[in-house]
mmCIF file with all atom_site columns, C-alpha atoms in Angstrom:
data_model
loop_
_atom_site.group_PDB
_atom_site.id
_atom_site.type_symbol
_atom_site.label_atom_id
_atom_site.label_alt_id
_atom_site.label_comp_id
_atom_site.label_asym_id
_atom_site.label_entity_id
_atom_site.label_seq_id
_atom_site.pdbx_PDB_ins_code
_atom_site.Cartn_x
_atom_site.Cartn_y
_atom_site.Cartn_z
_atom_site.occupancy
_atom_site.B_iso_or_equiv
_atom_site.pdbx_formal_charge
_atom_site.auth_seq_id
_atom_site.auth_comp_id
_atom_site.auth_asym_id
_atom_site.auth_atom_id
_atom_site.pdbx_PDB_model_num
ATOM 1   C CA . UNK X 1 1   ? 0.000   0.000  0.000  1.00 0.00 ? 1   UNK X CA 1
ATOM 2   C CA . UNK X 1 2   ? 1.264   3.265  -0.721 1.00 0.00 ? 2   UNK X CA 1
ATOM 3   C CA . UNK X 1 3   ? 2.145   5.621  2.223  1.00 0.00 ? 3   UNK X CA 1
ATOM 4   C CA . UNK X 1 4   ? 0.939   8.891  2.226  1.00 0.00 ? 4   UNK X CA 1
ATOM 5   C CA . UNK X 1 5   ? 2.215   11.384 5.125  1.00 0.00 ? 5   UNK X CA 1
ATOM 6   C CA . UNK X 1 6   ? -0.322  14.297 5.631  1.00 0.00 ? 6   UNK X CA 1
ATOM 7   C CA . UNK X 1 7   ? 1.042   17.791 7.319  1.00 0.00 ? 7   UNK X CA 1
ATOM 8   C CA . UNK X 1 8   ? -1.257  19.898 8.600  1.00 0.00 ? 8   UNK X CA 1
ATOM 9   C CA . UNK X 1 9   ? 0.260   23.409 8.831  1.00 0.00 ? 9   UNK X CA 1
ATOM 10  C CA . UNK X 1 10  ? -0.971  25.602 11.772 1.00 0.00 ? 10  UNK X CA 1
ATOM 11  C CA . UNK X 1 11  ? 0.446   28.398 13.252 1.00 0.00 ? 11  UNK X CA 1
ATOM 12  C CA . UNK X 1 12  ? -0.842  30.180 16.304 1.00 0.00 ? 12  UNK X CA 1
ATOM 13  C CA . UNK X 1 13  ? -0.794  33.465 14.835 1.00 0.00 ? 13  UNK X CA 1
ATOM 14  C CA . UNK X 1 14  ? -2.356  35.565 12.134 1.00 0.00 ? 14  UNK X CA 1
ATOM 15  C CA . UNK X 1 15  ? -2.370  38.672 10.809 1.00 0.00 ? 15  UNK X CA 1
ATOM 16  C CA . UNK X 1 16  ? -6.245  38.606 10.227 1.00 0.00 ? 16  UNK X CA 1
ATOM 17  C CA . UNK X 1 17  ? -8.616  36.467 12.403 1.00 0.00 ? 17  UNK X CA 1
ATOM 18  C CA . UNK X 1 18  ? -7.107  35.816 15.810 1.00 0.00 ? 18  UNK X CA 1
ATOM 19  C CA . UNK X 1 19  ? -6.610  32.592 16.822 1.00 0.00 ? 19  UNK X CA 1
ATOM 20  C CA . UNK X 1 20  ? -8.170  31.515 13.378 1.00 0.00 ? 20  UNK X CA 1
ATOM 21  C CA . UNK X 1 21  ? -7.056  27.562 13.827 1.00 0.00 ? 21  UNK X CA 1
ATOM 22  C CA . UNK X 1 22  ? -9.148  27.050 16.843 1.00 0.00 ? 22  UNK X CA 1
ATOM 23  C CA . UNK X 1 23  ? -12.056 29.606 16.001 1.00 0.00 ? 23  UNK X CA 1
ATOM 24  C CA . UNK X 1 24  ? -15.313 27.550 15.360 1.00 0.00 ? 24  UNK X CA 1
ATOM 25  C CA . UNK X 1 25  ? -16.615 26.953 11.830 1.00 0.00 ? 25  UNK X CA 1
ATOM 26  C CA . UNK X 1 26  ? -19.740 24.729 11.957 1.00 0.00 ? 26  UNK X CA 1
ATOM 27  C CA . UNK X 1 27  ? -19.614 23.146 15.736 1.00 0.00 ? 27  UNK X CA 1
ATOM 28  C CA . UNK X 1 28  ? -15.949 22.646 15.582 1.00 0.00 ? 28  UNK X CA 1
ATOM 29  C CA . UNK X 1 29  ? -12.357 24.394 15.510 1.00 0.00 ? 29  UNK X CA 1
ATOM 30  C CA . UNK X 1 30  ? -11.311 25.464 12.146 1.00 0.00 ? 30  UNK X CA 1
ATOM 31  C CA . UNK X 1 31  ? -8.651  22.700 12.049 1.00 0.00 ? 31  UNK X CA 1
ATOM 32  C CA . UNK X 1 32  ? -10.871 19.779 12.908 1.00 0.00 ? 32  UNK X CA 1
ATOM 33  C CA . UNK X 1 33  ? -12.622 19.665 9.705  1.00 0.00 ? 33  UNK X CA 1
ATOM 34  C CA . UNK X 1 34  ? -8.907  18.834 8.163  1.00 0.00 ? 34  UNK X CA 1
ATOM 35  C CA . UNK X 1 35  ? -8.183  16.489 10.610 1.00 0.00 ? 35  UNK X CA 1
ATOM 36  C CA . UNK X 1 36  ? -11.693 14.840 9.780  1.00 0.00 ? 36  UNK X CA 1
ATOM 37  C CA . UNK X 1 37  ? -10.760 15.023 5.817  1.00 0.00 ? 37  UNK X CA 1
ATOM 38  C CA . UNK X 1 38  ? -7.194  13.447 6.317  1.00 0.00 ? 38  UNK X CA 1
ATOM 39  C CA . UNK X 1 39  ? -8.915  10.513 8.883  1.00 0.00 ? 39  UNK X CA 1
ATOM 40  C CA . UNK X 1 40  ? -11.450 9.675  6.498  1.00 0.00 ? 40  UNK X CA 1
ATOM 41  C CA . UNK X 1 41  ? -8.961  9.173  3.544  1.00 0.00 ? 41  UNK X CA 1
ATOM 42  C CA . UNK X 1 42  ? -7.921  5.478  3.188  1.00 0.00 ? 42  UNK X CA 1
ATOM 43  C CA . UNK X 1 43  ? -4.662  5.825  1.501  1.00 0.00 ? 43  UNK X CA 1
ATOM 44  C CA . UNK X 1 44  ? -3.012  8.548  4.762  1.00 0.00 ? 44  UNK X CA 1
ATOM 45  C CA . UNK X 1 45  ? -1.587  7.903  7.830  1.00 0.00 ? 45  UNK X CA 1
ATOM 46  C CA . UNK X 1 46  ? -3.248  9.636  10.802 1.00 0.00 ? 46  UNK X CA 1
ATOM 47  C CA . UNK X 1 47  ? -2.731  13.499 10.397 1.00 0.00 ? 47  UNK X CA 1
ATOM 48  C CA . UNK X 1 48  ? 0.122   15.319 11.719 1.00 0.00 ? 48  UNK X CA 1
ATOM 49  C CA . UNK X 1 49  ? -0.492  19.184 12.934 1.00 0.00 ? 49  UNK X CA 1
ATOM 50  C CA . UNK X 1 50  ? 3.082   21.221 12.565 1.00 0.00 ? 50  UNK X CA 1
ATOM 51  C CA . UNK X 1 51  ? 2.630   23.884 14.656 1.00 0.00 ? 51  UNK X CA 1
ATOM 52  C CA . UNK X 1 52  ? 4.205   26.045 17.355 1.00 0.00 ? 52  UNK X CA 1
ATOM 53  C CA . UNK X 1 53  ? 1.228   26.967 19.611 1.00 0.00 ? 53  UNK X CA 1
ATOM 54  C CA . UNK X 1 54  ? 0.685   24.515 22.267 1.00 0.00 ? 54  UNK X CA 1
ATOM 55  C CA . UNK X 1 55  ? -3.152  25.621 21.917 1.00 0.00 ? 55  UNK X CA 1
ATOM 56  C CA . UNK X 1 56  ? -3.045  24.183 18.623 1.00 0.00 ? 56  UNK X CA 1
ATOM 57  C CA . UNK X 1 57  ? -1.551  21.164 19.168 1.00 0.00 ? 57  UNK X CA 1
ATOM 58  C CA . UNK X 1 58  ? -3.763  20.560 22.231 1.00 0.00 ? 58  UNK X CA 1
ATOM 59  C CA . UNK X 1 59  ? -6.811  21.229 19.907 1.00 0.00 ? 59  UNK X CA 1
ATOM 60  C CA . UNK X 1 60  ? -5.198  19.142 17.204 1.00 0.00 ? 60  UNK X CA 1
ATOM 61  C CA . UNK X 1 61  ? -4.460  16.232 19.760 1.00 0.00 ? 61  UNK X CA 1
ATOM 62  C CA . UNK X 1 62  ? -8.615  16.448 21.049 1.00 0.00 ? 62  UNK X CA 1
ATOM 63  C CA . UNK X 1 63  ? -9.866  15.373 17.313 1.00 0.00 ? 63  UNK X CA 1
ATOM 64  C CA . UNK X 1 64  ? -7.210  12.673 16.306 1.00 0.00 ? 64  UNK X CA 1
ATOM 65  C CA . UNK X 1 65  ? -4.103  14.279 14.536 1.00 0.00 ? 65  UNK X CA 1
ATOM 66  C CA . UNK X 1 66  ? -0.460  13.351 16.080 1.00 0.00 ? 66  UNK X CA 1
ATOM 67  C CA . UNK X 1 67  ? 1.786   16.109 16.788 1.00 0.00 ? 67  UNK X CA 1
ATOM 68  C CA . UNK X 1 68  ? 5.080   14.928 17.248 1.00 0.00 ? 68  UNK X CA 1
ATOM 69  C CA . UNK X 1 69  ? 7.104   17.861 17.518 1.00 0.00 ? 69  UNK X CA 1
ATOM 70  C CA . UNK X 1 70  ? 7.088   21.843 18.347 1.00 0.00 ? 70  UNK X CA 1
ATOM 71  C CA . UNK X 1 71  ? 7.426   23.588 15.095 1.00 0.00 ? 71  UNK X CA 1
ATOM 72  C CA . UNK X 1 72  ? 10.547  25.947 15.359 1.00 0.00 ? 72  UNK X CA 1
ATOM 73  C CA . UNK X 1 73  ? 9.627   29.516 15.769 1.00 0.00 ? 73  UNK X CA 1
ATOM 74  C CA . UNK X 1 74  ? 11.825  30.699 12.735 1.00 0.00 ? 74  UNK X CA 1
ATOM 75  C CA . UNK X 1 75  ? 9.330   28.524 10.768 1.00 0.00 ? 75  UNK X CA 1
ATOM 76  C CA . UNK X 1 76  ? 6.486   30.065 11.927 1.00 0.00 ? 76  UNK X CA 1
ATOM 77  C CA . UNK X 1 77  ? 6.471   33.587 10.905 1.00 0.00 ? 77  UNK X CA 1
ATOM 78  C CA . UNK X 1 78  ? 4.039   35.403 8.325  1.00 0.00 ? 78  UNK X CA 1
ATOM 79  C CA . UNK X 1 79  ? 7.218   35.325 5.784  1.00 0.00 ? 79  UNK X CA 1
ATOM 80  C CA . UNK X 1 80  ? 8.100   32.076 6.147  1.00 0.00 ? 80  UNK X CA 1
ATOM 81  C CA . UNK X 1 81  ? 6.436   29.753 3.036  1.00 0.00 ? 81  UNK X CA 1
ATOM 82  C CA . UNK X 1 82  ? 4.143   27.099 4.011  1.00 0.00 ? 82  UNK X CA 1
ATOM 83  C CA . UNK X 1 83  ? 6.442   24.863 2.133  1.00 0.00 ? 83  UNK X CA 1
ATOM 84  C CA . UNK X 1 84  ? 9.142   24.880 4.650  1.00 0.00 ? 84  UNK X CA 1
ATOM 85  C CA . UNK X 1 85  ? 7.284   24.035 7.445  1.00 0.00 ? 85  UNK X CA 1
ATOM 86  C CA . UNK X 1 86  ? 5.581   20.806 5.020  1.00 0.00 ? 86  UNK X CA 1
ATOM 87  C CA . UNK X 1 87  ? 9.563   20.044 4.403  1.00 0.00 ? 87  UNK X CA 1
ATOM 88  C CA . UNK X 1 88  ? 10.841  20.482 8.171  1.00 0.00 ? 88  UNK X CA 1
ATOM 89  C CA . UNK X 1 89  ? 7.481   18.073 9.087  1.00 0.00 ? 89  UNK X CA 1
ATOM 90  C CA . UNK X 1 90  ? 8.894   15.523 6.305  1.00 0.00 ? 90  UNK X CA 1
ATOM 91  C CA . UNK X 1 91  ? 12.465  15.589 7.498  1.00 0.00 ? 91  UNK X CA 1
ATOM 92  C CA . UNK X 1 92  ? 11.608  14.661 10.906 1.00 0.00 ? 92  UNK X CA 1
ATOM 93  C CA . UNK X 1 93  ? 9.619   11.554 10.039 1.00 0.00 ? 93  UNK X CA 1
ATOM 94  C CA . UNK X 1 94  ? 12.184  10.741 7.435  1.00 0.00 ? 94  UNK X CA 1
ATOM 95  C CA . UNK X 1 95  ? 14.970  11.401 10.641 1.00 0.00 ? 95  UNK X CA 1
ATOM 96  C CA . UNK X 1 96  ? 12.887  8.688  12.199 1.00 0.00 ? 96  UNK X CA 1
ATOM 97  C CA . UNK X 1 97  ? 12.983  5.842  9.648  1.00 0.00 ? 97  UNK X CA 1
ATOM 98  C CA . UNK X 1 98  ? 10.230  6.881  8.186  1.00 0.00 ? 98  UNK X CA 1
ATOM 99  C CA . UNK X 1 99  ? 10.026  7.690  4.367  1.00 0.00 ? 99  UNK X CA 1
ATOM 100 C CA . UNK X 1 100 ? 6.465   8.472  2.920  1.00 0.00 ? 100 UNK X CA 1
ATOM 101 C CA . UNK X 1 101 ? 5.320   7.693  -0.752 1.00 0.00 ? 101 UNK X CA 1
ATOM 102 C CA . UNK X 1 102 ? 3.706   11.445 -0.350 1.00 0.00 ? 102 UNK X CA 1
ATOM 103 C CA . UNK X 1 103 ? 3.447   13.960 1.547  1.00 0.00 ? 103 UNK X CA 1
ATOM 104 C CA . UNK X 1 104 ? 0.359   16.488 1.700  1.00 0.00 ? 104 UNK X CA 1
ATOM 105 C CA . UNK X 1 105 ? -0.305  19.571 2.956  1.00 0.00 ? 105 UNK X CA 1
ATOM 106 C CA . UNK X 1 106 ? -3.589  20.200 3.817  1.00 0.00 ? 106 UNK X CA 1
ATOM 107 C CA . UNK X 1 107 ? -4.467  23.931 4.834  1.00 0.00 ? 107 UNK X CA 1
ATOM 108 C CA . UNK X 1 108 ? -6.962  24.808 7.815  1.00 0.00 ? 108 UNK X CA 1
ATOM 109 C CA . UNK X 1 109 ? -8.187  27.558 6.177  1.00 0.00 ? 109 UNK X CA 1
ATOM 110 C CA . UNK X 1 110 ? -9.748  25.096 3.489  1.00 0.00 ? 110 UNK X CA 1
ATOM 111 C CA . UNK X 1 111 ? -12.189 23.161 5.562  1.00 0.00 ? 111 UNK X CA 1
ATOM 112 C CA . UNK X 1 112 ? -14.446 21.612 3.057  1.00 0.00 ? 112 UNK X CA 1
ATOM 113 C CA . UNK X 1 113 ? -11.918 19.390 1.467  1.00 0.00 ? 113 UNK X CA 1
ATOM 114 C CA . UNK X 1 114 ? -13.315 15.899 0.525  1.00 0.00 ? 114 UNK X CA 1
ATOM 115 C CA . UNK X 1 115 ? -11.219 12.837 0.698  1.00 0.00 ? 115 UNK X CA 1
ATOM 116 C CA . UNK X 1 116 ? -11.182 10.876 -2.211 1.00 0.00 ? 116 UNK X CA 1
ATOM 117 C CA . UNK X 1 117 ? -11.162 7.115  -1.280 1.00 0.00 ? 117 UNK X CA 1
#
């Protein structure tokens, strides 16, 4: 089976809407309904949240996703690109023994992804 590695990138800042990872959307935290999305694709692994914010993670932990790590702080800044926070994620498991197949990135701030199975 192939082995597909999915990063959830969420910092606990932004420069719009406070807090916006944890703010509800729909009876649950913004970052839940990615969580939900990742869990109910067959092909992933169980979610993994990068973040900084132990809010976050705590949130992240309460509906399923593994958060193995504290994102480092320089990777967590408006100017940093998403992608190096998807690549730090990656080089951690891959530190670890562990080499995905894929790795995707799915964004909080797009909660109505559908898996496809």
């Amino acid at each position: 089976m192939t082995d597909v590695l999915t990063v959830i990138p969420a910092r606990g800042g932004s420069k719009s809407v406070h807090r916006k990872n944890i703010q509800n959307l729909g009876g649950k935290p913004l970052i839940a309904h990615q969580i939900a999305a990742s869990q109910s694709a067959v092909t992933v692994r169980e979610p993994v949240v990068s973040t900084e914010d132990q809010e976050v993670a705590a949130v992240s932990k309460k509906y399923g996703a593994v958060v193995p790590f504290e994102r480092p702080s320089s990777l967590a800044q408006d100017d940093v690109p998403i992608i190096a926070a998807v690549q730090h994620c990656a080089e951690y498991f891959s530190n670890q023994g562990s080499r995905p197949d894929y790795v995707v990135c799915l964004q909080p701030t797009s909660p109505f992804t559908k898996p496809q199975t």
